[in-house]
Short mmCIF file of C-alpha atoms in Angstrom, two decimals:
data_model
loop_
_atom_site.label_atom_id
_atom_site.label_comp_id
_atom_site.label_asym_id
_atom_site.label_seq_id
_atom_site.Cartn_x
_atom_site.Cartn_y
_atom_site.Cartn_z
CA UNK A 256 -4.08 -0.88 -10.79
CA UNK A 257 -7.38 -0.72 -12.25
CA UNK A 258 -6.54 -3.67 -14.89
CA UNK A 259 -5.25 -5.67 -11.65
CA UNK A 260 -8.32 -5.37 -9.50
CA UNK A 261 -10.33 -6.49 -12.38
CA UNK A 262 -8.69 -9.64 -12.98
CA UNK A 263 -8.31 -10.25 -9.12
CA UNK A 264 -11.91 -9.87 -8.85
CA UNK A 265 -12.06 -12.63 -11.75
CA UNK A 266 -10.25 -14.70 -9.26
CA UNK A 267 -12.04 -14.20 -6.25
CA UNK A 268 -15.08 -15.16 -7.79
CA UNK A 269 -13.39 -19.00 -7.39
CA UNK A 270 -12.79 -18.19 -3.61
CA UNK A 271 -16.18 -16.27 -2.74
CA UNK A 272 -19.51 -18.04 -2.59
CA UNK A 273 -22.65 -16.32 -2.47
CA UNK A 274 -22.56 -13.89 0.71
CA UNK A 275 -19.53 -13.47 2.71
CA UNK A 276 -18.88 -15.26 5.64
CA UNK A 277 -17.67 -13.68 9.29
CA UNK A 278 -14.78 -12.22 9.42
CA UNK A 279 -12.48 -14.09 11.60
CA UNK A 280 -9.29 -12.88 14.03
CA UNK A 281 -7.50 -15.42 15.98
CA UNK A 282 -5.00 -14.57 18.43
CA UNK A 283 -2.08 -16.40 19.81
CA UNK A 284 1.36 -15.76 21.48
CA UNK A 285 4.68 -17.29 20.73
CA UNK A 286 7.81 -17.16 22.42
CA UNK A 287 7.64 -12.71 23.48
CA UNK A 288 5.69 -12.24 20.49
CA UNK A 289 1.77 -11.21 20.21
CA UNK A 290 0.38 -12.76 16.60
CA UNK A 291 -2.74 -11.70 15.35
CA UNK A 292 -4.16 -12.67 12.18
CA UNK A 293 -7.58 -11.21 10.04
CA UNK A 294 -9.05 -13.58 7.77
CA UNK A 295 -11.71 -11.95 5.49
CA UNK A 296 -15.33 -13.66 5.90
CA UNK A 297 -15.48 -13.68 1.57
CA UNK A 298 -12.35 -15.69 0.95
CA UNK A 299 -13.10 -19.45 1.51
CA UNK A 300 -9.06 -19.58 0.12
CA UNK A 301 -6.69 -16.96 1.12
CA UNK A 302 -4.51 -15.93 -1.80
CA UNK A 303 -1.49 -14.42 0.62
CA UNK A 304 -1.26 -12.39 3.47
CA UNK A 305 -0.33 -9.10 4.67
CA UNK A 306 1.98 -8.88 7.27
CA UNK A 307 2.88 -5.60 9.38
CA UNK A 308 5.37 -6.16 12.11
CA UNK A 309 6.09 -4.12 15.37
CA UNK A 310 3.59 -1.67 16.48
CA UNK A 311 0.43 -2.33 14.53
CA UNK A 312 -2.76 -2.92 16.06
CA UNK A 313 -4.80 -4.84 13.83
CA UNK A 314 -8.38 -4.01 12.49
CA UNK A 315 -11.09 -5.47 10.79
CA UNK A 316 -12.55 -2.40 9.62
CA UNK A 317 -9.67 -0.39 8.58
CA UNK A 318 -7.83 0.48 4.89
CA UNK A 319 -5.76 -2.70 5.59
CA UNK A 320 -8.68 -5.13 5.65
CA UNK A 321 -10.37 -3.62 2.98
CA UNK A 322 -7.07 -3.69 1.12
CA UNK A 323 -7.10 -7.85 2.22
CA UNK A 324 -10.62 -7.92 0.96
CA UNK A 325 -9.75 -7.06 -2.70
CA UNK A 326 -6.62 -9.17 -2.89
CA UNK A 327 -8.18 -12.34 -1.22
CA UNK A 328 -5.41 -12.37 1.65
CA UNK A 329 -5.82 -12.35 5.43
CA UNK A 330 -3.29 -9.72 7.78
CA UNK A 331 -1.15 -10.51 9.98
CA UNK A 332 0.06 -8.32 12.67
CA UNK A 333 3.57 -9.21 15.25
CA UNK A 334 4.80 -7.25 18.09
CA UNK A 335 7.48 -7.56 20.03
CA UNK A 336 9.03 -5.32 22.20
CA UNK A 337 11.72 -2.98 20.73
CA UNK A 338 14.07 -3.20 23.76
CA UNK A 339 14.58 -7.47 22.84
CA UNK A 340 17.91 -8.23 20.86
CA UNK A 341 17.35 -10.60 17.73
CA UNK A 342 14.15 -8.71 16.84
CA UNK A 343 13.88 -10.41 13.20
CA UNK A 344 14.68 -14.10 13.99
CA UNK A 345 11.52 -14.04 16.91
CA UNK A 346 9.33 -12.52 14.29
CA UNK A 347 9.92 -14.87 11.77
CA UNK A 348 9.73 -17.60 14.52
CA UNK A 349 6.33 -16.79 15.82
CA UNK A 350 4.70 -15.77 12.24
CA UNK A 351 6.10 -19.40 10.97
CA UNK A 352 4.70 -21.21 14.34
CA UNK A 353 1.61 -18.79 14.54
CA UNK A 354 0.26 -19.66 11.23
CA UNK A 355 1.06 -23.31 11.77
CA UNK A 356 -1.82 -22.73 14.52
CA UNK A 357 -4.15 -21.02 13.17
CA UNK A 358 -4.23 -23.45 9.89
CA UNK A 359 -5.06 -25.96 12.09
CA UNK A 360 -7.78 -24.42 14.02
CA UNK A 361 -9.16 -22.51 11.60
CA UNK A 362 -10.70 -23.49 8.01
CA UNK A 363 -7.71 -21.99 6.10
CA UNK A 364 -5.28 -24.82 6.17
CA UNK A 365 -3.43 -23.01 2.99
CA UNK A 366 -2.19 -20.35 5.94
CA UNK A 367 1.20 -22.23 5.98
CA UNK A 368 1.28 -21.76 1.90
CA UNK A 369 0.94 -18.28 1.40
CA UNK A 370 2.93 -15.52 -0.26
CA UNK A 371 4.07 -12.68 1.82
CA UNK A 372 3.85 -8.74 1.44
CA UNK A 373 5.48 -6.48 4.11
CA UNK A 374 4.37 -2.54 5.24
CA UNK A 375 5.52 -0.84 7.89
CA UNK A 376 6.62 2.22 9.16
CA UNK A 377 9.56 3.30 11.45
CA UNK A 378 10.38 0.10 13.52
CA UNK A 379 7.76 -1.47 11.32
CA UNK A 380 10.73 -1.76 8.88
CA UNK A 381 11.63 -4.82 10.83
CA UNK A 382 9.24 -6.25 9.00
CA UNK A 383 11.52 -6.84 6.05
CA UNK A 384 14.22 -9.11 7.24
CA UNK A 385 11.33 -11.07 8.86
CA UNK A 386 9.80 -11.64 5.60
CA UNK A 387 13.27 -11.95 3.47
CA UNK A 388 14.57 -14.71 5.23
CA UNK A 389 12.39 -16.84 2.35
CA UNK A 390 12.80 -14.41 -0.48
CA UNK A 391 10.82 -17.17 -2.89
CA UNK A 392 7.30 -16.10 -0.55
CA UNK A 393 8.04 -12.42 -0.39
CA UNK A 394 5.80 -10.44 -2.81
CA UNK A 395 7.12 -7.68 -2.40
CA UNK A 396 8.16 -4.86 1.49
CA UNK A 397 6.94 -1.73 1.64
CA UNK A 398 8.85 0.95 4.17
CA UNK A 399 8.09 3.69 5.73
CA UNK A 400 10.81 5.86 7.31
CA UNK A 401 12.97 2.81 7.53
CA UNK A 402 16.77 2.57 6.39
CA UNK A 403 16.82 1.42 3.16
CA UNK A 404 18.48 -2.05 2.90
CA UNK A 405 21.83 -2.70 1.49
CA UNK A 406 21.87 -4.73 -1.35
CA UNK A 407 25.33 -6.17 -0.47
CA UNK A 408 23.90 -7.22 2.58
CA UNK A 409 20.90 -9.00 0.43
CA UNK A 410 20.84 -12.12 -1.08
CA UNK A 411 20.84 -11.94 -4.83
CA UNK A 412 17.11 -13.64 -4.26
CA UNK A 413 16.41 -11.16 -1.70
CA UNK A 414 17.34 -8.46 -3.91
CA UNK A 415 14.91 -9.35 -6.50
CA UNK A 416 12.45 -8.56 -4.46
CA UNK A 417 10.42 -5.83 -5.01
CA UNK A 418 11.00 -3.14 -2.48
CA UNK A 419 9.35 0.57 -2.49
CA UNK A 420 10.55 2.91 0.26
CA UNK A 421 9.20 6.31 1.43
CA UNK A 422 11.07 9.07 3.44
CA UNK A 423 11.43 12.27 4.36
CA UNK A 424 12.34 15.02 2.62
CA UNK A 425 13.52 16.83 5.82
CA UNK A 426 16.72 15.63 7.68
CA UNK A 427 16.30 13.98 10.94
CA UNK A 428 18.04 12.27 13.89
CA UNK A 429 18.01 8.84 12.57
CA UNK A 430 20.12 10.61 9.14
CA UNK A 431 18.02 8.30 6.62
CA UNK A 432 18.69 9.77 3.58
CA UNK A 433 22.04 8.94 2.82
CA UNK A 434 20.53 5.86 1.74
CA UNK A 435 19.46 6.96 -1.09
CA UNK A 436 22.84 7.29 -2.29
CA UNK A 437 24.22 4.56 -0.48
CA UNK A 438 21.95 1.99 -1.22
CA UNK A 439 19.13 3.07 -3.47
CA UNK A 440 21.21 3.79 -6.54
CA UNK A 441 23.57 1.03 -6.39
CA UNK A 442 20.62 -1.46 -5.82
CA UNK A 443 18.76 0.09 -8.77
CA UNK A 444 22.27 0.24 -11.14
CA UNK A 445 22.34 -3.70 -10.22
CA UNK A 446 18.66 -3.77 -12.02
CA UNK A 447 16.64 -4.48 -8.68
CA UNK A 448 12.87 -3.57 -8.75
CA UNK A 449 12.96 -0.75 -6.47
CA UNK A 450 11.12 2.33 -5.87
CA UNK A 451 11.25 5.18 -4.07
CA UNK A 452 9.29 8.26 -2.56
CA UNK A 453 10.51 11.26 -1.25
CA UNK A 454 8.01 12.89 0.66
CA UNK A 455 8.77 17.21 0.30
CA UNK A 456 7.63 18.22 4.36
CA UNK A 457 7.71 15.25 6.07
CA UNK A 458 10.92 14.57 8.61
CA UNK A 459 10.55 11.07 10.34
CA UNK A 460 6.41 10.98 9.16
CA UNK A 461 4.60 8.37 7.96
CA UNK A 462 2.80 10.75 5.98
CA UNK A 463 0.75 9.95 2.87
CA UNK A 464 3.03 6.52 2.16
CA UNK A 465 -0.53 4.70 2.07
CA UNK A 466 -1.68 6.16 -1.69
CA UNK A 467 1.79 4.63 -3.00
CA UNK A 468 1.94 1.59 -0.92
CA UNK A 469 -1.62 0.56 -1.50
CA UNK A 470 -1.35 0.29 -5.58
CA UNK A 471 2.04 -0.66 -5.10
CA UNK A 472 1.20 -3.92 -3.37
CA UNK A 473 -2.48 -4.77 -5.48
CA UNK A 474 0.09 -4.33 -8.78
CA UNK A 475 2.94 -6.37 -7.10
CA UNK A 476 0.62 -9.13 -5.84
CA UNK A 477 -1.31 -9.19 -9.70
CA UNK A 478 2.03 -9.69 -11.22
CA UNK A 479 3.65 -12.35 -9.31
CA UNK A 480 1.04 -14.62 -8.09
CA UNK A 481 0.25 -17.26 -10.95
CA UNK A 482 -3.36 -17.34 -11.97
CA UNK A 483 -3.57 -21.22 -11.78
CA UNK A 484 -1.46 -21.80 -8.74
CA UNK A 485 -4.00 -23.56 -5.41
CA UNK A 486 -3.35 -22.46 -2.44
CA UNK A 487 -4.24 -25.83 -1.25
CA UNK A 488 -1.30 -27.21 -2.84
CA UNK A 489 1.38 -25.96 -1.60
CA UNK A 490 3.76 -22.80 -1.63
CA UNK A 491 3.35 -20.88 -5.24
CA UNK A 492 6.29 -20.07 -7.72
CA UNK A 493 6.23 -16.52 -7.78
CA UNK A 494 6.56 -15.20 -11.11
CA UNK A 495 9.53 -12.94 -11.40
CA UNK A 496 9.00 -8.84 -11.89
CA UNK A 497 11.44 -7.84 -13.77
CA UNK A 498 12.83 -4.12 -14.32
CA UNK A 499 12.15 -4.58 -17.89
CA UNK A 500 8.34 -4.94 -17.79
CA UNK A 501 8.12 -1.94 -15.26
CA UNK A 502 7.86 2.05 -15.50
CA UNK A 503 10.48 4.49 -14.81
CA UNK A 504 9.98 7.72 -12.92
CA UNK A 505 12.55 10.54 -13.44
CA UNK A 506 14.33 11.62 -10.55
CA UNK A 507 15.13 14.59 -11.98
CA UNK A 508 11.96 15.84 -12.49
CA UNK A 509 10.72 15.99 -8.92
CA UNK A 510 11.37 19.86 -8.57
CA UNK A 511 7.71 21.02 -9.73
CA UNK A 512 4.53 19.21 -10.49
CA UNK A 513 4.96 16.92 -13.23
CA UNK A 514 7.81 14.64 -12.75
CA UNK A 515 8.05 12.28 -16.06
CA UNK A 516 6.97 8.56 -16.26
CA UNK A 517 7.54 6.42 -18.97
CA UNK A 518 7.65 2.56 -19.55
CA UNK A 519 10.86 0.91 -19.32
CA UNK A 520 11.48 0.80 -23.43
CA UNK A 521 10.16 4.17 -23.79
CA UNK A 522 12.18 5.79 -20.62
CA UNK A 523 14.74 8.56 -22.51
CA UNK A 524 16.81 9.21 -18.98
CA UNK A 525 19.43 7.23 -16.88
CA UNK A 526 17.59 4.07 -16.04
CA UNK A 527 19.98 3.42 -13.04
CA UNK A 528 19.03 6.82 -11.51
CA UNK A 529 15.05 6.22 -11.72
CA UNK A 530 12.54 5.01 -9.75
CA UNK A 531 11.27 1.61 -10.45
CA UNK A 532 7.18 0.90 -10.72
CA UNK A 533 4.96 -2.24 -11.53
CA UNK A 534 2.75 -0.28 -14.10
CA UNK A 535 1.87 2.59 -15.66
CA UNK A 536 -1.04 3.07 -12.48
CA UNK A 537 1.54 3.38 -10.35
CA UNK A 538 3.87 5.50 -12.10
CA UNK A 539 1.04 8.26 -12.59
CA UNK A 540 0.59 7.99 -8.39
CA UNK A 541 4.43 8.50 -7.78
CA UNK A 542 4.09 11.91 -9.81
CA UNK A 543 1.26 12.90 -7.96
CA UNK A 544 3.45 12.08 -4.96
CA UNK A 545 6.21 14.21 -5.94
CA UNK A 546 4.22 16.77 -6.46
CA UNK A 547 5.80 19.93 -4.55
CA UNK A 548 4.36 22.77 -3.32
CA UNK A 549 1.31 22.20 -5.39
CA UNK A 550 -1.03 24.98 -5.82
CA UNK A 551 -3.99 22.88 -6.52
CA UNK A 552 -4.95 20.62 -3.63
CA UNK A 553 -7.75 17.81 -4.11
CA UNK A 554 -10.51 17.68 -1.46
CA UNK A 555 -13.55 14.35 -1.86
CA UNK A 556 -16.43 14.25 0.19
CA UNK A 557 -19.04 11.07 -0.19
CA UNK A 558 -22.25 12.27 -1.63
CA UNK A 559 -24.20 12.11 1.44
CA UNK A 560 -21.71 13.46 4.06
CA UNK A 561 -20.98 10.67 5.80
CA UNK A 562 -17.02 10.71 5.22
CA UNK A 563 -15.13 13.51 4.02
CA UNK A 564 -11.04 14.05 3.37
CA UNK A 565 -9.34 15.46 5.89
CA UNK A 566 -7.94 19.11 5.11
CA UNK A 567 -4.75 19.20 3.58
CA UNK A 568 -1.50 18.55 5.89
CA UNK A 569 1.76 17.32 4.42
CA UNK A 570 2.77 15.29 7.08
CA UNK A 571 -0.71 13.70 7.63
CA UNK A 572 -2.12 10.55 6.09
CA UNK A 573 -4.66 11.20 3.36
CA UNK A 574 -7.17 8.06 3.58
CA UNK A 575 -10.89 8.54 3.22
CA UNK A 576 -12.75 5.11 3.34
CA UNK A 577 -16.96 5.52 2.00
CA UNK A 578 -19.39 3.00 2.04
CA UNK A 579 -20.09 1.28 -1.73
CA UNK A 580 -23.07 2.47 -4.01
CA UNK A 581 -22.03 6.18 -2.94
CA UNK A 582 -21.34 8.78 -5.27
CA UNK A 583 -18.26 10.89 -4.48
CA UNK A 584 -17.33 14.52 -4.62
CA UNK A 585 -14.25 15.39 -6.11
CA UNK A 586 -12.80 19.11 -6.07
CA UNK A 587 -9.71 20.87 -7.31
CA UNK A 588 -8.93 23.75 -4.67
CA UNK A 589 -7.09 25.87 -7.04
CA UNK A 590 -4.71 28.43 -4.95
CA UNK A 591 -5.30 32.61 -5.32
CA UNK A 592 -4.63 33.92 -8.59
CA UNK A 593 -2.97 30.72 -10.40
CA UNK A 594 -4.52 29.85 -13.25
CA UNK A 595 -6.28 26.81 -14.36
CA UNK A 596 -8.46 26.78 -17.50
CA UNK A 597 -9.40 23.09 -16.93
CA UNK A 598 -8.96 19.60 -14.76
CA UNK A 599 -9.71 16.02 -14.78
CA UNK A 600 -9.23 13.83 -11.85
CA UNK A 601 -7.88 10.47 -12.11
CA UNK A 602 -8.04 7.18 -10.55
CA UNK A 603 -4.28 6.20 -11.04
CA UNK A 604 -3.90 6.05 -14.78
CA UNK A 605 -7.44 6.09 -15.14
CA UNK A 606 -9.39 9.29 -16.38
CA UNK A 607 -12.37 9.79 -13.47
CA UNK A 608 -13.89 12.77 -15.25
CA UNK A 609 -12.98 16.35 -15.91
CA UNK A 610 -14.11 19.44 -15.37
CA UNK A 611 -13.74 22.89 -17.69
CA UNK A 612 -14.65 25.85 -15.23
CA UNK A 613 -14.79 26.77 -11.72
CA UNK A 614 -15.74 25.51 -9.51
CA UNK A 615 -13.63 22.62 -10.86
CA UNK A 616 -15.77 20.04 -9.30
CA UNK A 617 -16.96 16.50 -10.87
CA UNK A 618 -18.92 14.01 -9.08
CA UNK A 619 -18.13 10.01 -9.49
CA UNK A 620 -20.71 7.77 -9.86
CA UNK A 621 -20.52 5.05 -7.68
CA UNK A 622 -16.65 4.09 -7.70
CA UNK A 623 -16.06 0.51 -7.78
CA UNK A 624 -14.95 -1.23 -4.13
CA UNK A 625 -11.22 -1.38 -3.03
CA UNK A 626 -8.66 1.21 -2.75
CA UNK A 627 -8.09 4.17 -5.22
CA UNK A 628 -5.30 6.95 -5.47
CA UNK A 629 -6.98 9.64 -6.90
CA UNK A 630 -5.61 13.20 -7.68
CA UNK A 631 -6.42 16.15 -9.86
CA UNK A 632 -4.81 17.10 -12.91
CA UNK A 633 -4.81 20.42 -14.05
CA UNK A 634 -3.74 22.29 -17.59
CA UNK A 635 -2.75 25.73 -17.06
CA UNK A 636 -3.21 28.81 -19.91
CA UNK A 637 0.53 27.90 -21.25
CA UNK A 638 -0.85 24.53 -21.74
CA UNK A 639 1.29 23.18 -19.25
CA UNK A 640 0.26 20.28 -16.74
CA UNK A 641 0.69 19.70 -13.25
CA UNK A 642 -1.00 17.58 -10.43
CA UNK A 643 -1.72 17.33 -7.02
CA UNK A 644 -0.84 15.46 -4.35
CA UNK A 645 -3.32 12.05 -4.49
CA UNK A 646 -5.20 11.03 -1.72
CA UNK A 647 -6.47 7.00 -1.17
CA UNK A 648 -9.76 6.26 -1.73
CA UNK A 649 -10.87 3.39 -0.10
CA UNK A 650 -14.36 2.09 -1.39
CA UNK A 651 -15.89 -0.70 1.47
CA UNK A 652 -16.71 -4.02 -0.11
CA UNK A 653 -19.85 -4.32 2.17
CA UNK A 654 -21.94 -1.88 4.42
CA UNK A 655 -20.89 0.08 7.07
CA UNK A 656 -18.15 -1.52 9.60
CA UNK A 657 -20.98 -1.84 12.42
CA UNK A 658 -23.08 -4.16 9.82
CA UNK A 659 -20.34 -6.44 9.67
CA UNK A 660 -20.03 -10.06 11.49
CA UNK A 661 -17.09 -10.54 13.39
CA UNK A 662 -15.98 -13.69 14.94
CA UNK A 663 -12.91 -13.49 17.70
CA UNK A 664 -11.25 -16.60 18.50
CA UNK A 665 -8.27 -17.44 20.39
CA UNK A 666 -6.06 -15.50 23.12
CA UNK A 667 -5.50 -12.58 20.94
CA UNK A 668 -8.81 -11.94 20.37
CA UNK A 669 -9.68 -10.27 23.84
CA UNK A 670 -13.35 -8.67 24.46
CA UNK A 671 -13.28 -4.84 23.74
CA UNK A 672 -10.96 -5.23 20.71
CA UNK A 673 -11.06 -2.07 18.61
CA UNK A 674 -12.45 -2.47 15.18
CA UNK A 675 -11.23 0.54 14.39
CA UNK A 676 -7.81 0.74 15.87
CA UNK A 677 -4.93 2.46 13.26
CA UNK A 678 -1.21 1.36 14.24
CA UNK A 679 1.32 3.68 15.90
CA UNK A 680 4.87 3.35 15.92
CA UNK A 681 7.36 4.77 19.34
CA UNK A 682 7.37 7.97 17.37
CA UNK A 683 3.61 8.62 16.81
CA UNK A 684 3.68 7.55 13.04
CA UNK A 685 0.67 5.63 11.09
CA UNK A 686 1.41 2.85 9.21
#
């Protein structure tokens, strides 16, 4: 991830001028569905956009738009009610006539050109066969609690897509799992892209599906979106990901702390049974993901106090955003009488620093903007590794949200809209 967000910061400089702009969110409604759309105030061209679909509020100021910031895309958020039949085909309706709308009364007239990536979580999952009815301008979905599709049900093009997925390791009512089985494997034996994240206590939770997500779309959007291609232009011809050039993460090695990775040439296991990831970066993440029951838990405060990571929860989303140009204070909690006889923390694949006694502590100087999924990696007295579970990272690009020009336009963008609104599904979850 960190290779991608340097050359995607070698691109923006071709959409950025010097100083940003205001941000910009216009608002419009189509058919039964609200459309709301974020443009960035530092891309003069939008690269793609985000799109989350069914229960998200959208936000200037949160991980999303910072997440839009690095990638040069603007967000788009849809909702509908859940109770209306034909969910998908209104979606994709009212995104299509939505952006037709706000190209023309905005100055992004590439809106109706851009490449698509999908998150959601829960009903948010709708937001896949919104986005795969045009398989050639999907980047990639990401799904949260959502069945996972069937591939016999796909088109061969929508197949190819790249798809990541996270559930629950406990059982619920909606009886998720069985996808795995049902539809992860085969789609994975037929070579798809796909990936997958088992969370160990979550049931129906969103949980920490952001620290996967998050590098999984900045890799998926570095990969497929040609260098030369104008967004003025027309539609790009997404370059084609395929399992080959990925990384492979052993299913089989999720019981304990140190699942193996390994790049697709290199990978020694069934490849039809593994996970699927862009790059190494995100390989190194999933492990930290599948991390059970670790007994070393990583806690980050900004230098200053003004943000801190929330104490450790399983089923609770593990986002700290800090203002740029602070340092950051990373800490391995190391559990009662294990033992540790040194740690580094990483940034992905990415060595942060390390740190050889208690209290296993290393500051970061200045992390670069963007997102980061950062987690500690310990050696134990056997010589043995393990790591925790990560936690995002999500560096501002400017100052603090209340420094930031806004501009609202449009019937969507009503007085009192809140900045710093997160999205919540019928069931409570984050997405």
């Amino acid at each position: 991830m960190r290779r991608a967000l340097c050359s995607l910061a070698a691109c923006l400089v071709a959409w950025c001028q010097a100083g940003a702009g205001e941000d910009v969110v216009l608002g419009t409604k189509v058919g039964t569905v609200d459309v709301q759309l974020f443009i960035p105030g530092e891309a003069r061209v939008l690269r793609g956009l985000l799109v989350h679909a069914a229960h998200y509020k959208l936000s200037s100021t949160d991980r999303w738009a910072e997440v839009c910031r690095t990638l040069g895309f603007g967000h788009v958020a849809l909702n509908i009610n859940l109770k209306e039949t034909n969910r998908p085909v209104k979606l994709r309706k009212a995104l299509d006539e939505g952006l037709k709308e706000f190209a023309a009364k905005s100055a992004h007239p590439e809106l109706v050109n851009l490449p698509f990536a999908g998150v959601g979580h829960s009903a948010g999952g709708l937001v896949s066969p919104t986005l795969l009815k045009t398989p050639e301008r999907t980047l990639t979905t990401c799904v949260s609690c959502g069945w996972i599709a069937d591939p016999a049900k796909l088109t061969p093009e929508a197949a190819a897509v790249p798809h990541a997925f996270t559930l629950g390791a406990i059982p619920d009512d909606f009886k998720m799992l069985p996808g795995i089985e049902a539809n992860f494997l085969p789609a994975r034996k037929q070579g798809r892209p796909w990936g997958l994240v088992v969370q160990w206590e979550c049931a129906h939770d969103w949980g920490n599906s952001a620290a996967f997500f998050v590098p999984w779309t900045v890799a998926v959007a570095e990969a497929r979106i040609p260098k030369d291609w104008d967004p003025l232009a027309g539609p790009p011809k997404l370059n084609e990901m395929k399992q080959e050039d990925g990384w492979l993460g052993d299913r089989a090695t999720v019981d304990g702390n140190f699942a193996t990775v390994a790049p697709w040439a290199d990978y020694q296991g069934d490849k039809a049974l593994a996970s699927w990831f862009p790059n190494r970066y995100v390989a190194c993440v999933w492990r930290a993901m599948m991390s059970k029951e670790s007994p070393v838990v990583l806690e980050l405060a900004a230098a200053d106090g003004s943000a801190k990571l929330a104490g450790y929860n399983p089923k609770a989303d593990r986002t700290v955003m800090v203002n740029h140009g602070l340092d950051i204070v990373l800490i391995a909690a190391v559990k009662e009488g294990f033992g540790v006889k040194g740690v580094a923390f990483y940034d992905g694949d990415r060595l942060i620093g390390e740190a050889t006694q208690a209290p296993w502590q290393f500051t970061w100087k200045n992390p670069g903007r963007g997102p980061h999924a950062v987690f500690a990696q310990w050696t134990a007295p056997d010589g043995k590794h393990g790591v925790s579970n990560p936690a995002l990272v999500v560096v501002r690009s400017g100052g603090p949200p209340s420094a930031r020009p806004s501009s609202l336009l449009g019937p969507g963008a009503r007085a009192g809209y809140n900045a710093a609104a997160v999205s919540r599904d019928h069931r409570g979850g984050r997405s």
